[in-house]
Each structure stands twice: as structure tokens, then as C-alpha cells.
PDB file of C-alpha atoms in Angstrom:
ATOM      1  CA  MET A   1      54.306  83.126 127.948  1.00 58.00           C
ATOM      2  CA  VAL A   2      50.836  84.857 128.867  1.00 65.00           C
ATOM      3  CA  GLU A   3      50.321  85.896 125.138  1.00 81.00           C
ATOM      4  CA  ILE A   4      50.525  82.862 123.544  1.00 86.00           C
ATOM      5  CA  ASN A   5      47.579  81.179 125.996  1.00 85.00           C
ATOM      6  CA  LEU A   6      45.818  84.237 125.069  1.00 86.00           C
ATOM      7  CA  LYS A   7      46.411  83.755 121.980  1.00 85.00           C
ATOM      8  CA  TYR A   8      45.514  79.982 121.767  1.00 87.00           C
ATOM      9  CA  PHE A   9      42.643  81.205 123.934  1.00 88.00           C
ATOM     10  CA  LEU A  10      41.332  82.876 122.086  1.00 85.00           C
ATOM     11  CA  SER A  11      41.245  80.015 119.446  1.00 86.00           C
ATOM     12  CA  VAL A  12      39.699  77.252 121.561  1.00 89.00           C
ATOM     13  CA  ALA A  13      36.670  80.158 122.104  1.00 87.00           C
ATOM     14  CA  GLU A  14      36.112  79.735 118.772  1.00 81.00           C
ATOM     15  CA  GLU A  15      35.728  76.872 117.875  1.00 83.00           C
ATOM     16  CA  LEU A  16      34.821  75.858 121.199  1.00 85.00           C
ATOM     17  CA  ASN A  17      36.519  72.495 120.033  1.00 88.00           C
ATOM     18  CA  ILE A  18      40.341  71.004 121.214  1.00 88.00           C
ATOM     19  CA  THR A  19      40.629  69.781 118.558  1.00 89.00           C
ATOM     20  CA  ARG A  20      39.850  72.211 115.471  1.00 86.00           C
ATOM     21  CA  ALA A  21      41.458  74.467 117.342  1.00 87.00           C
ATOM     22  CA  ALA A  22      44.956  73.048 117.601  1.00 89.00           C
ATOM     23  CA  GLU A  23      44.675  72.106 114.042  1.00 88.00           C
ATOM     24  CA  LYS A  24      44.934  75.694 113.392  1.00 84.00           C
ATOM     25  CA  ASN A  25      47.329  76.518 114.882  1.00 88.00           C
ATOM     26  CA  PHE A  26      49.571  74.117 114.279  1.00 89.00           C
ATOM     27  CA  ILE A  27      49.947  72.494 117.591  1.00 91.00           C
ATOM     28  CA  SER A  28      48.853  68.976 119.272  1.00 91.00           C
ATOM     29  CA  GLN A  29      45.504  68.228 120.909  1.00 90.00           C
ATOM     30  CA  GLN A  30      47.486  67.783 123.917  1.00 91.00           C
ATOM     31  CA  SER A  31      49.941  70.830 123.718  1.00 91.00           C
ATOM     32  CA  MET A  32      46.249  72.729 123.280  1.00 89.00           C
ATOM     33  CA  SER A  33      45.066  71.707 126.161  1.00 90.00           C
ATOM     34  CA  THR A  34      48.044  72.313 128.653  1.00 91.00           C
ATOM     35  CA  HIS A  35      48.243  76.118 127.173  1.00 90.00           C
ATOM     36  CA  ILE A  36      44.537  75.981 128.062  1.00 90.00           C
ATOM     37  CA  LYS A  37      45.205  74.775 131.255  1.00 91.00           C
ATOM     38  CA  ARG A  38      48.032  76.687 132.221  1.00 90.00           C
ATOM     39  CA  LEU A  39      45.684  80.610 131.840  1.00 89.00           C
ATOM     40  CA  GLU A  40      43.240  78.522 133.994  1.00 89.00           C
ATOM     41  CA  ASN A  41      45.622  77.901 137.255  1.00 90.00           C
ATOM     42  CA  SER A  42      47.054  81.114 136.673  1.00 89.00           C
ATOM     43  CA  MET A  43      43.531  82.950 136.673  1.00 90.00           C
ATOM     44  CA  ASN A  44      43.164  80.271 139.041  1.00 91.00           C
ATOM     45  CA  THR A  45      39.574  80.149 138.045  1.00 91.00           C
ATOM     46  CA  ILE A  46      37.883  77.242 135.215  1.00 93.00           C
ATOM     47  CA  LEU A  47      37.249  79.000 131.366  1.00 90.00           C
ATOM     48  CA  PHE A  48      35.407  75.840 130.144  1.00 91.00           C
ATOM     49  CA  ASN A  49      32.946  73.478 130.672  1.00 90.00           C
ATOM     50  CA  ARG A  50      34.548  70.214 129.983  1.00 87.00           C
ATOM     51  CA  LYS A  51      31.064  67.924 130.848  1.00 86.00           C
ATOM     52  CA  PRO A  52      28.274  67.450 129.340  1.00 85.00           C
ATOM     53  CA  SER A  53      29.148  69.843 126.365  1.00 85.00           C
ATOM     54  CA  PHE A  54      32.126  71.354 125.691  1.00 88.00           C
ATOM     55  CA  SER A  55      31.775  75.524 126.083  1.00 88.00           C
ATOM     56  CA  LEU A  56      32.463  78.988 127.186  1.00 90.00           C
ATOM     57  CA  THR A  57      31.974  78.728 131.670  1.00 91.00           C
ATOM     58  CA  PRO A  58      30.951  82.662 132.916  1.00 90.00           C
ATOM     59  CA  ALA A  59      34.582  83.153 133.605  1.00 91.00           C
ATOM     60  CA  GLY A  60      35.862  82.189 130.107  1.00 89.00           C
ATOM     61  CA  GLU A  61      32.522  83.847 128.799  1.00 87.00           C
ATOM     62  CA  MET A  62      33.752  87.116 130.380  1.00 88.00           C
ATOM     63  CA  LEU A  63      37.610  86.758 129.314  1.00 88.00           C
ATOM     64  CA  PHE A  64      36.159  86.180 125.370  1.00 86.00           C
ATOM     65  CA  GLU A  65      34.454  88.901 126.207  1.00 81.00           C
ATOM     66  CA  THR A  66      37.323  91.509 127.579  1.00 84.00           C
ATOM     67  CA  LEU A  67      39.636  89.651 124.520  1.00 82.00           C
ATOM     68  CA  ASN A  68      37.104  90.948 122.446  1.00 76.00           C
ATOM     69  CA  GLN A  69      36.873  94.360 123.495  1.00 75.00           C
ATOM     70  CA  ILE A  70      40.647  94.778 123.451  1.00 78.00           C
ATOM     71  CA  LYS A  71      41.221  93.867 120.007  1.00 75.00           C
ATOM     72  CA  VAL A  72      38.443  96.309 118.679  1.00 70.00           C
ATOM     73  CA  LEU A  73      40.217  99.053 120.742  1.00 72.00           C
ATOM     74  CA  GLU A  74      43.522  98.562 119.020  1.00 72.00           C
ATOM     75  CA  ASP A  75      41.769  97.841 116.089  1.00 71.00           C
ATOM     76  CA  ASN A  76      40.391 101.306 115.804  1.00 66.00           C
ATOM     77  CA  LEU A  77      44.147 102.991 116.435  1.00 69.00           C
ATOM     78  CA  LEU A  78      45.831 101.873 113.839  1.00 69.00           C
ATOM     79  CA  LEU A  79      41.819 102.432 111.786  1.00 64.00           C
ATOM     80  CA  ARG A  80      42.394 106.251 112.725  1.00 67.00           C
ATOM     81  CA  LEU A  81      46.002 106.917 112.427  1.00 67.00           C
ATOM     82  CA  ASN A  82      46.035 105.613 108.911  1.00 68.00           C
ATOM     83  CA  ASP A  83      42.100 106.782 107.962  1.00 62.00           C
ATOM     84  CA  LYS A  84      42.039 108.971 104.625  1.00 58.00           C
ATOM     85  CA  ASN A  85      45.541 108.265 103.375  1.00 59.00           C
ATOM     86  CA  LYS A  86      45.058 106.711  99.979  1.00 55.00           C
ATOM     87  CA  GLU A  87      48.385 105.140  99.942  1.00 58.00           C
ATOM     88  CA  ILE A  88      47.230 102.848 102.329  1.00 68.00           C
ATOM     89  CA  ARG A  89      48.049  99.414 102.175  1.00 65.00           C
ATOM     90  CA  GLY A  90      44.822  97.659 103.929  1.00 80.00           C
ATOM     91  CA  SER A  91      42.554  95.171 103.583  1.00 85.00           C
ATOM     92  CA  ILE A  92      38.298  94.622 104.351  1.00 90.00           C
ATOM     93  CA  VAL A  93      37.472  91.058 105.986  1.00 89.00           C
ATOM     94  CA  VAL A  94      34.088  90.839 104.519  1.00 92.00           C
ATOM     95  CA  GLY A  95      31.650  87.841 104.822  1.00 89.00           C
ATOM     96  CA  ILE A  96      29.431  86.903 101.837  1.00 90.00           C
ATOM     97  CA  SER A  97      27.939  83.633 101.467  1.00 86.00           C
ATOM     98  CA  HIS A  98      29.103  81.913  98.138  1.00 86.00           C
ATOM     99  CA  SER A  99      26.559  82.410  96.055  1.00 87.00           C
ATOM    100  CA  ARG A 100      26.149  85.968  96.872  1.00 90.00           C
ATOM    101  CA  SER A 101      29.627  86.040  96.322  1.00 91.00           C
ATOM    102  CA  ASN A 102      29.848  84.960  92.795  1.00 91.00           C
ATOM    103  CA  ILE A 103      26.674  86.897  91.770  1.00 93.00           C
ATOM    104  CA  ILE A 104      27.606  90.499  93.329  1.00 93.00           C
ATOM    105  CA  MET A 105      31.394  90.617  94.291  1.00 94.00           C
ATOM    106  CA  PRO A 106      32.143  91.487  90.810  1.00 95.00           C
ATOM    107  CA  ASP A 107      30.952  94.280  89.781  1.00 95.00           C
ATOM    108  CA  ILE A 108      31.145  95.924  93.750  1.00 95.00           C
ATOM    109  CA  MET A 109      35.183  94.652  93.316  1.00 94.00           C
ATOM    110  CA  THR A 110      35.308  96.259  89.824  1.00 95.00           C
ATOM    111  CA  ALA A 111      33.988  99.679  91.303  1.00 95.00           C
ATOM    112  CA  TYR A 112      35.946  99.798  95.062  1.00 94.00           C
ATOM    113  CA  LYS A 113      39.460  99.266  93.322  1.00 92.00           C
ATOM    114  CA  LYS A 114      38.988 102.273  90.445  1.00 91.00           C
ATOM    115  CA  LYS A 115      38.755 104.175  93.939  1.00 88.00           C
ATOM    116  CA  TRP A 116      41.010 102.552  96.353  1.00 89.00           C
ATOM    117  CA  PRO A 117      43.635 100.286  94.243  1.00 88.00           C
ATOM    118  CA  LYS A 118      45.143 100.038  97.274  1.00 85.00           C
ATOM    119  CA  ILE A 119      42.107  97.976  99.326  1.00 88.00           C
ATOM    120  CA  ASN A 120      41.849  94.263  99.528  1.00 88.00           C
ATOM    121  CA  ILE A 121      39.015  92.783  99.270  1.00 91.00           C
ATOM    122  CA  ILE A 122      39.579  89.505 101.842  1.00 90.00           C
ATOM    123  CA  LEU A 123      35.982  86.819 101.295  1.00 89.00           C
ATOM    124  CA  HIS A 124      35.691  85.030 104.202  1.00 83.00           C
ATOM    125  CA  GLN A 125      32.345  82.912 101.962  1.00 75.00           C
ATOM    126  CA  ASP A 126      29.835  81.285 104.604  1.00 66.00           C
ATOM    127  CA  SER A 127      26.352  79.127 103.962  1.00 52.00           C
ATOM    128  CA  THR A 128      24.656  80.762 107.373  1.00 58.00           C
ATOM    129  CA  SER A 129      24.544  84.051 108.262  1.00 58.00           C
ATOM    130  CA  GLU A 130      24.007  83.298 111.703  1.00 60.00           C
ATOM    131  CA  ASN A 131      28.037  82.369 111.832  1.00 63.00           C
ATOM    132  CA  LEU A 132      29.611  85.708 110.291  1.00 67.00           C
ATOM    133  CA  GLU A 133      27.122  87.883 112.505  1.00 68.00           C
ATOM    134  CA  ASN A 134      29.179  86.039 115.003  1.00 71.00           C
ATOM    135  CA  ARG A 135      32.152  86.211 113.737  1.00 77.00           C
ATOM    136  CA  ILE A 136      31.737  90.234 113.593  1.00 81.00           C
ATOM    137  CA  ILE A 137      31.573  90.532 117.143  1.00 75.00           C
ATOM    138  CA  ARG A 138      34.584  88.624 117.871  1.00 73.00           C
ATOM    139  CA  GLY A 139      36.403  90.672 115.559  1.00 74.00           C
ATOM    140  CA  TYR A 140      37.557  88.377 112.347  1.00 78.00           C
ATOM    141  CA  LEU A 141      35.023  89.706 110.110  1.00 86.00           C
ATOM    142  CA  ASP A 142      34.839  93.934 109.222  1.00 89.00           C
ATOM    143  CA  LEU A 143      31.741  93.692 107.231  1.00 90.00           C
ATOM    144  CA  PHE A 144      28.604  91.417 106.533  1.00 90.00           C
ATOM    145  CA  LEU A 145      26.648  91.272 102.830  1.00 91.00           C
ATOM    146  CA  GLY A 146      23.797  89.302 103.160  1.00 88.00           C
ATOM    147  CA  VAL A 147      20.060  87.801 104.860  1.00 85.00           C
ATOM    148  CA  GLY A 148      20.198  88.531 108.555  1.00 78.00           C
ATOM    149  CA  GLU A 149      17.443  90.265 110.698  1.00 74.00           C
ATOM    150  CA  ILE A 150      17.359  93.626 111.447  1.00 66.00           C
ATOM    151  CA  SER A 151      17.357  93.593 114.921  1.00 67.00           C
ATOM    152  CA  GLU A 152      18.210  95.471 117.839  1.00 69.00           C
ATOM    153  CA  ASN A 153      22.001  94.462 118.637  1.00 73.00           C
ATOM    154  CA  GLU A 154      24.579  95.647 121.437  1.00 77.00           C
ATOM    155  CA  ASN A 155      27.433  95.144 118.423  1.00 81.00           C
ATOM    156  CA  ILE A 156      26.557  94.759 115.270  1.00 86.00           C
ATOM    157  CA  GLU A 157      24.884  97.749 112.901  1.00 87.00           C
ATOM    158  CA  PHE A 158      22.657  96.405 110.247  1.00 89.00           C
ATOM    159  CA  LYS A 159      21.947  98.667 106.978  1.00 90.00           C
ATOM    160  CA  LEU A 160      19.112  97.397 104.821  1.00 91.00           C
ATOM    161  CA  LEU A 161      19.892  96.769 100.845  1.00 92.00           C
ATOM    162  CA  HIS A 162      16.856  94.906 100.034  1.00 92.00           C
ATOM    163  CA  LYS A 163      13.869  93.967 100.909  1.00 92.00           C
ATOM    164  CA  GLU A 164      13.906  90.564  98.885  1.00 92.00           C
ATOM    165  CA  ASN A 165      11.043  88.498  98.374  1.00 91.00           C
ATOM    166  CA  LEU A 166      10.862  84.673  97.521  1.00 92.00           C
ATOM    167  CA  TYR A 167      10.246  82.578  94.555  1.00 93.00           C
ATOM    168  CA  LEU A 168       9.762  79.390  93.953  1.00 94.00           C
ATOM    169  CA  ILE A 169      11.183  77.508  91.458  1.00 95.00           C
ATOM    170  CA  ILE A 170      10.342  74.455  89.086  1.00 95.00           C
ATOM    171  CA  SER A 171      11.126  72.365  86.076  1.00 95.00           C
ATOM    172  CA  ASP A 172       9.072  72.176  83.800  1.00 94.00           C
ATOM    173  CA  ASN A 173       9.196  68.048  83.847  1.00 95.00           C
ATOM    174  CA  LEU A 174       8.557  68.406  86.736  1.00 95.00           C
ATOM    175  CA  LEU A 175       5.422  70.185  86.992  1.00 94.00           C
ATOM    176  CA  GLU A 176       4.467  68.775  84.413  1.00 92.00           C
ATOM    177  CA  LYS A 177       5.035  65.628  86.513  1.00 93.00           C
ATOM    178  CA  HIS A 178       3.779  67.105  89.835  1.00 92.00           C
ATOM    179  CA  VAL A 179       1.180  69.609  89.626  1.00 90.00           C
ATOM    180  CA  ILE A 180      -0.526  70.117  86.099  1.00 89.00           C
ATOM    181  CA  SER A 181      -1.520  66.505  85.640  1.00 87.00           C
ATOM    182  CA  LYS A 182      -3.360  66.363  88.679  1.00 86.00           C
ATOM    183  CA  ASN A 183      -4.580  70.481  88.079  1.00 83.00           C
ATOM    184  CA  LYS A 184      -5.892  70.916  84.250  1.00 78.00           C
ATOM    185  CA  ASN A 185      -6.444  74.688  84.986  1.00 80.00           C
ATOM    186  CA  PHE A 186      -2.950  75.144  86.301  1.00 82.00           C
ATOM    187  CA  LYS A 187      -1.551  78.535  84.419  1.00 78.00           C
ATOM    188  CA  LYS A 188       2.308  77.125  84.391  1.00 79.00           C
ATOM    189  CA  GLU A 189       3.336  80.623  82.456  1.00 77.00           C
ATOM    190  CA  ASP A 190       0.889  83.141  84.598  1.00 70.00           C
ATOM    191  CA  ASN A 191       3.385  84.257  87.669  1.00 66.00           C
ATOM    192  CA  SER A 192       1.534  87.066  89.042  1.00 63.00           C
ATOM    193  CA  PHE A 193      -1.305  85.691  91.209  1.00 63.00           C
ATOM    194  CA  GLU A 194      -1.727  84.320  94.516  1.00 70.00           C
ATOM    195  CA  LEU A 195       0.753  80.784  94.273  1.00 80.00           C
ATOM    196  CA  ASP A 196      -1.376  77.764  96.229  1.00 85.00           C
ATOM    197  CA  LEU A 197       1.298  75.953  97.966  1.00 88.00           C
ATOM    198  CA  SER A 198      -0.980  73.243  98.278  1.00 88.00           C
ATOM    199  CA  LEU A 199      -1.104  72.891  94.423  1.00 89.00           C
ATOM    200  CA  PHE A 200       2.950  71.706  95.296  1.00 92.00           C
ATOM    201  CA  LYS A 201       2.177  69.133  98.626  1.00 88.00           C
ATOM    202  CA  ASP A 202       3.513  66.344  96.363  1.00 89.00           C
ATOM    203  CA  THR A 203       6.373  67.921  94.430  1.00 95.00           C
ATOM    204  CA  PRO A 204      10.048  66.932  96.106  1.00 96.00           C
ATOM    205  CA  PHE A 205      11.289  70.466  97.795  1.00 95.00           C
ATOM    206  CA  ILE A 206      15.209  71.028  98.588  1.00 95.00           C
ATOM    207  CA  PHE A 207      15.390  73.210 100.731  1.00 92.00           C
ATOM    208  CA  ASP A 208      18.074  75.737 102.853  1.00 88.00           C
ATOM    209  CA  THR A 209      19.236  73.797 106.248  1.00 83.00           C
ATOM    210  CA  SER A 210      17.422  75.344 109.429  1.00 78.00           C
ATOM    211  CA  ASN A 211      20.801  76.932 110.541  1.00 74.00           C
ATOM    212  CA  GLU A 212      19.954  80.112 106.715  1.00 78.00           C
ATOM    213  CA  LEU A 213      17.644  82.878 108.335  1.00 78.00           C
ATOM    214  CA  SER A 214      15.031  82.683 104.465  1.00 84.00           C
ATOM    215  CA  ALA A 215      14.703  78.407 105.808  1.00 84.00           C
ATOM    216  CA  LYS A 216      13.255  79.831 108.905  1.00 85.00           C
ATOM    217  CA  ILE A 217      11.578  82.861 107.397  1.00 87.00           C
ATOM    218  CA  TYR A 218       9.947  80.452 105.005  1.00 87.00           C
ATOM    219  CA  SER A 219       9.407  77.459 107.774  1.00 86.00           C
ATOM    220  CA  ARG A 220       7.120  80.045 110.084  1.00 87.00           C
ATOM    221  CA  TYR A 221       5.214  80.744 106.796  1.00 87.00           C
ATOM    222  CA  PHE A 222       4.597  77.197 106.359  1.00 88.00           C
ATOM    223  CA  GLU A 223       3.347  76.338 109.515  1.00 87.00           C
ATOM    224  CA  ASN A 224       0.602  79.266 109.569  1.00 87.00           C
ATOM    225  CA  LYS A 225      -0.196  78.049 106.540  1.00 85.00           C
ATOM    226  CA  ASN A 226      -0.575  74.987 107.749  1.00 89.00           C
ATOM    227  CA  LEU A 227       1.314  73.175 104.710  1.00 87.00           C
ATOM    228  CA  GLN A 228       3.965  70.181 104.641  1.00 88.00           C
ATOM    229  CA  LEU A 229       6.154  70.008 101.821  1.00 91.00           C
ATOM    230  CA  ASN A 230       7.440  67.161 100.501  1.00 91.00           C
ATOM    231  CA  THR A 231      11.826  67.537 101.525  1.00 92.00           C
ATOM    232  CA  ILE A 232      14.069  65.005  99.975  1.00 94.00           C
ATOM    233  CA  PHE A 233      17.462  67.556 100.356  1.00 92.00           C
ATOM    234  CA  LYS A 234      18.492  69.768 102.445  1.00 91.00           C
ATOM    235  CA  CYS A 235      21.811  72.522 101.333  1.00 88.00           C
ATOM    236  CA  ASP A 236      22.915  76.253 101.425  1.00 84.00           C
ATOM    237  CA  ASP A 237      24.454  76.700  98.483  1.00 88.00           C
ATOM    238  CA  ALA A 238      21.503  78.155  95.886  1.00 89.00           C
ATOM    239  CA  MET A 239      23.320  78.108  92.909  1.00 91.00           C
ATOM    240  CA  LEU A 240      23.860  73.683  93.099  1.00 93.00           C
ATOM    241  CA  ARG A 241      19.839  73.870  94.962  1.00 94.00           C
ATOM    242  CA  ILE A 242      18.764  75.879  91.547  1.00 94.00           C
ATOM    243  CA  SER A 243      21.065  73.195  89.058  1.00 94.00           C
ATOM    244  CA  LEU A 244      19.700  69.843  90.979  1.00 95.00           C
ATOM    245  CA  CYS A 245      16.044  72.103  90.222  1.00 95.00           C
ATOM    246  CA  SER A 246      17.798  72.076  86.222  1.00 94.00           C
ATOM    247  CA  ASN A 247      17.863  67.934  86.834  1.00 95.00           C
ATOM    248  CA  ASP A 248      14.462  67.594  88.873  1.00 95.00           C
ATOM    249  CA  ILE A 249      15.879  66.591  91.723  1.00 96.00           C
ATOM    250  CA  GLY A 250      13.779  68.991  93.105  1.00 96.00           C
ATOM    251  CA  ALA A 251      11.579  72.194  93.210  1.00 96.00           C
ATOM    252  CA  THR A 252      12.780  74.512  95.113  1.00 95.00           C
ATOM    253  CA  ILE A 253      12.850  78.085  97.312  1.00 93.00           C
ATOM    254  CA  ALA A 254      15.355  80.903  96.582  1.00 92.00           C
ATOM    255  CA  VAL A 255      15.489  84.562  97.939  1.00 92.00           C
ATOM    256  CA  GLU A 256      15.796  87.657  94.881  1.00 93.00           C
ATOM    257  CA  MET A 257      18.680  87.493  94.186  1.00 92.00           C
ATOM    258  CA  MET A 258      18.884  83.493  93.427  1.00 93.00           C
ATOM    259  CA  LEU A 259      17.415  84.335  90.710  1.00 93.00           C
ATOM    260  CA  GLN A 260      20.272  84.850  88.575  1.00 91.00           C
ATOM    261  CA  TYR A 261      20.890  81.223  87.955  1.00 93.00           C
ATOM    262  CA  ALA A 262      17.788  81.091  87.511  1.00 93.00           C
ATOM    263  CA  HIS A 263      17.708  82.996  84.483  1.00 92.00           C
ATOM    264  CA  ASN A 264      21.039  82.091  83.071  1.00 91.00           C
ATOM    265  CA  TYR A 265      19.625  78.125  82.785  1.00 92.00           C
ATOM    266  CA  ASN A 266      16.519  79.309  80.582  1.00 91.00           C
ATOM    267  CA  SER A 267      19.346  81.951  78.620  1.00 89.00           C
ATOM    268  CA  LEU A 268      21.124  79.417  77.793  1.00 89.00           C
ATOM    269  CA  THR A 269      17.993  75.781  76.854  1.00 83.00           C
ATOM    270  CA  ASN A 270      14.502  76.175  75.263  1.00 81.00           C
ATOM    271  CA  LYS A 271      14.256  72.326  76.836  1.00 87.00           C
ATOM    272  CA  ASN A 272      12.871  71.988  79.948  1.00 92.00           C
ATOM    273  CA  LYS A 273      12.959  75.639  81.429  1.00 93.00           C
ATOM    274  CA  LEU A 274      12.904  76.225  85.243  1.00 95.00           C
ATOM    275  CA  TYR A 275       9.541  78.291  85.773  1.00 93.00           C
ATOM    276  CA  ILE A 276       9.379  81.222  88.642  1.00 92.00           C
ATOM    277  CA  TYR A 277       6.438  81.951  91.453  1.00 92.00           C
ATOM    278  CA  PRO A 278       6.897  84.817  93.547  1.00 91.00           C
ATOM    279  CA  ILE A 279       5.540  84.035  97.281  1.00 89.00           C
ATOM    280  CA  LYS A 280       3.187  86.925  98.327  1.00 84.00           C
ATOM    281  CA  ASP A 281       3.656  88.363 102.040  1.00 82.00           C
ATOM    282  CA  ILE A 282       7.060  87.152 102.677  1.00 87.00           C
ATOM    283  CA  PHE A 283      10.776  88.750 102.255  1.00 89.00           C
ATOM    284  CA  VAL A 284      14.244  88.512 103.850  1.00 90.00           C
ATOM    285  CA  PRO A 285      15.706  91.735 104.014  1.00 91.00           C
ATOM    286  CA  SER A 286      19.190  91.558 102.748  1.00 91.00           C
ATOM    287  CA  VAL A 287      21.436  93.414 104.853  1.00 91.00           C
ATOM    288  CA  VAL A 288      25.152  94.683 105.591  1.00 92.00           C
ATOM    289  CA  ALA A 289      26.229  94.661 108.562  1.00 90.00           C
ATOM    290  CA  TYR A 290      29.094  95.893 111.270  1.00 89.00           C
ATOM    291  CA  HIS A 291      30.313  96.969 114.670  1.00 86.00           C
ATOM    292  CA  LYS A 292      29.142  99.623 116.288  1.00 84.00           C
ATOM    293  CA  ASN A 293      31.831  99.689 118.113  1.00 80.00           C
ATOM    294  CA  LYS A 294      34.696  99.482 115.261  1.00 79.00           C
ATOM    295  CA  PHE A 295      35.898 102.177 113.779  1.00 79.00           C
ATOM    296  CA  MET A 296      34.251 103.011 110.289  1.00 82.00           C
ATOM    297  CA  THR A 297      37.417 104.618 107.975  1.00 84.00           C
ATOM    298  CA  ALA A 298      36.707 106.083 104.481  1.00 84.00           C
ATOM    299  CA  TYR A 299      37.571 103.213 102.723  1.00 86.00           C
ATOM    300  CA  ALA A 300      34.991 100.903 105.104  1.00 89.00           C
ATOM    301  CA  LYS A 301      32.742 103.616 104.746  1.00 90.00           C
ATOM    302  CA  ASP A 302      32.725 103.439 100.509  1.00 92.00           C
ATOM    303  CA  PHE A 303      32.690 100.490 100.199  1.00 94.00           C
ATOM    304  CA  ILE A 304      29.262 100.081 102.404  1.00 94.00           C
ATOM    305  CA  ASP A 305      28.390 103.140 100.100  1.00 95.00           C
ATOM    306  CA  ILE A 306      29.726 101.079  96.948  1.00 95.00           C
ATOM    307  CA  ALA A 307      27.515  97.976  98.170  1.00 95.00           C
ATOM    308  CA  THR A 308      24.544  99.682  99.009  1.00 94.00           C
ATOM    309  CA  LYS A 309      24.679 101.679  95.039  1.00 94.00           C
ATOM    310  CA  THR A 310      25.456  97.807  93.587  1.00 95.00           C
ATOM    311  CA  THR A 311      22.264  95.558  94.772  1.00 93.00           C
ATOM    312  CA  LYS A 312      20.302  98.956  94.546  1.00 92.00           C
ATOM    313  CA  LYS A 313      20.617  98.381  90.410  1.00 92.00           C
ATOM    314  CA  TYR A 314      21.042  94.810  90.258  1.00 91.00           C
ATOM    315  CA  HIS A 315      17.888  94.657  92.086  1.00 90.00           C
ATOM    316  CA  GLU A 316      16.374  97.483  89.882  1.00 89.00           C
ATOM    317  CA  ASN A 317      17.972  95.075  86.795  1.00 86.00           C
ATOM    318  CA  LEU A 318      16.591  92.037  87.956  1.00 83.00           C
ATOM    319  CA  ASN A 319      13.426  93.619  88.374  1.00 76.00           C
ATOM    320  CA  LYS A 320      12.706  94.273  84.446  1.00 71.00           C
ATOM    321  CA  VAL A 321      13.174  90.833  83.507  1.00 68.00           C
ATOM    322  CA  LEU A 322      10.704  88.653  85.679  1.00 61.00           C
ATOM    323  CA  ILE A 323       7.117  88.561  84.100  1.00 49.00           C
TER     324      ILE A 323
END
């Protein structure tokens, strides 16, 4: 009974919502609440604050951290026992955004499966990098591929893959309507100059949500420039933002890897071209991240190595087509 109570505690602590945790475990909300109450009674402490918002108490945080440490130790034991066994049938759980996964994972998977055919790659796709980093800490992910802050974190190791520049993407129709019509000297084909973003102040924009690192970085950049752009929609799916851009819904800002979607669109049509302009002096770090205390198997190290080389090659090829 204690074991099942701890299992349900971890689920509630992950979701911070009893209803979602109950649905995830296929039990009723009332049953989930009963299990949590039993655990609190057995430990003679309160694990969750019910008001003003549902959250872990200090005791709950301590239990949550301890259970995560136990999970890491258990995982490490199994990983060490099976390390370098080419016949092992294992898996790596990788966190990555949907947009980035579509671009980079086919090449990574092709190279990786040649070396480790019996290791499965399980993708956990999430648009918010902070969510993915938290899942590394909690032991739900082995690796995270995406943009993230490279900071001193006692639980996460970050390896820089590439400093991705940020680009403004706008359709020809929107450029003519909101910029060229008011600034006759603007040169559409010249993307080498220092882009004056104030020229786009009347242009509708589709941005990332404020949870995404790239949005935080360019929002700070706009604040420093004392610039306010016309936000009409927010979405963390870069592929969707660029698709909406091609339909003249709004301009957008994208990290370097996402330019692939704009190039794909331009290669398929001669009408309403998407123009791509670099925003100077700002970038976001694309990283691979993993738990510092989790044993790194040979097949996990190889995945990181292949992801690093594939990312480097992708950006080298992308730079060749950027004008």
C-alpha cells in the first residue's frame, strides 16, 4: 500500500493537479485524494498545500526530491549492469520540440540506428523548454535537445551545440503593405544590413508565447530598443507560425534552425516569397542537456555525439543557402 501511495504522490507532484494525475493513472479523483491523504497520515505531515493554490509543502518537496534521487540510483544500477552490451534492448527518452524534431531527428535517427539498432528512441515533444528541463530533473527524460539557458544548475549538464541567430520572416505582400509603402528606400533583397525593426512597428506579428526562451530573449532586446511591435497571435509551433506568415496573417521571428520551413515554402512557389532578415547581436543557445548524476551509458554518449555532429552539419548547410 505504501508503494502505491508513493507512486500516486509522484504523479500528483508532477502534475500539481489531482484530477489530471487521477486521469493519468486511470483512477477516480476521490480515490487519488484518498491515497494522498493516507500517505500524509502515515508520515504525520502535510505534503500538499490546498490553498491558495495547489502546491508542494516543504515536506512534500523533500519527499519528492528524495524519491527522484532514489529513482536516479535505481536507473544508474540498471544502466551500469547493461552498459556497452550491444545486444541490450533499451531506450532513450529524448525531450524535443515538435518543430525541431521534424527537422533534425530523421538524420539523427538514421545514423544512430546503424550503430545501436536495438536501442529505441522515445520522443517526448513539448513546445516549452522549461518543461523539458524539469522532466530531466525528475527523471522522466534522459536527454533534452533544444534551446535553453546555459547556467549553473546542480542537476543539469548543458552542452552547447550551436549559437542560433534570430531572424525576422515576412511575406512579400506584408512587406509591401506595411514597410515598402512607407519606406521607399527599403531594399527587400538586402539582408546584410543592420535591420531597423522600428520600420515594422505597424506590421502584425505572430510570436512565441512568453514561456519560450527565444521569446524571452527577443522581448528583452525589444525593451532595450524601446520598441513595441504589434502582436496579434502567440504560438510556440514555429512551423505553424511560418505557415501563417506565408498566408499574410503576420510576420514572425524564428531561431536559425526553423528557417528550414521558410526555405521549403520558397522552394515550392514563386508567389508571395518569404523574406528572411537577420536580427543582429542576439542569439539563443541550442543545447543538449542531461542529468548530472545519472550514469551515462555508451549508447547515450553516442546519441549525444551523433546529435552534436548532425546539428553542426545542418547549420553549416543552412548557412550556405542564407544570402
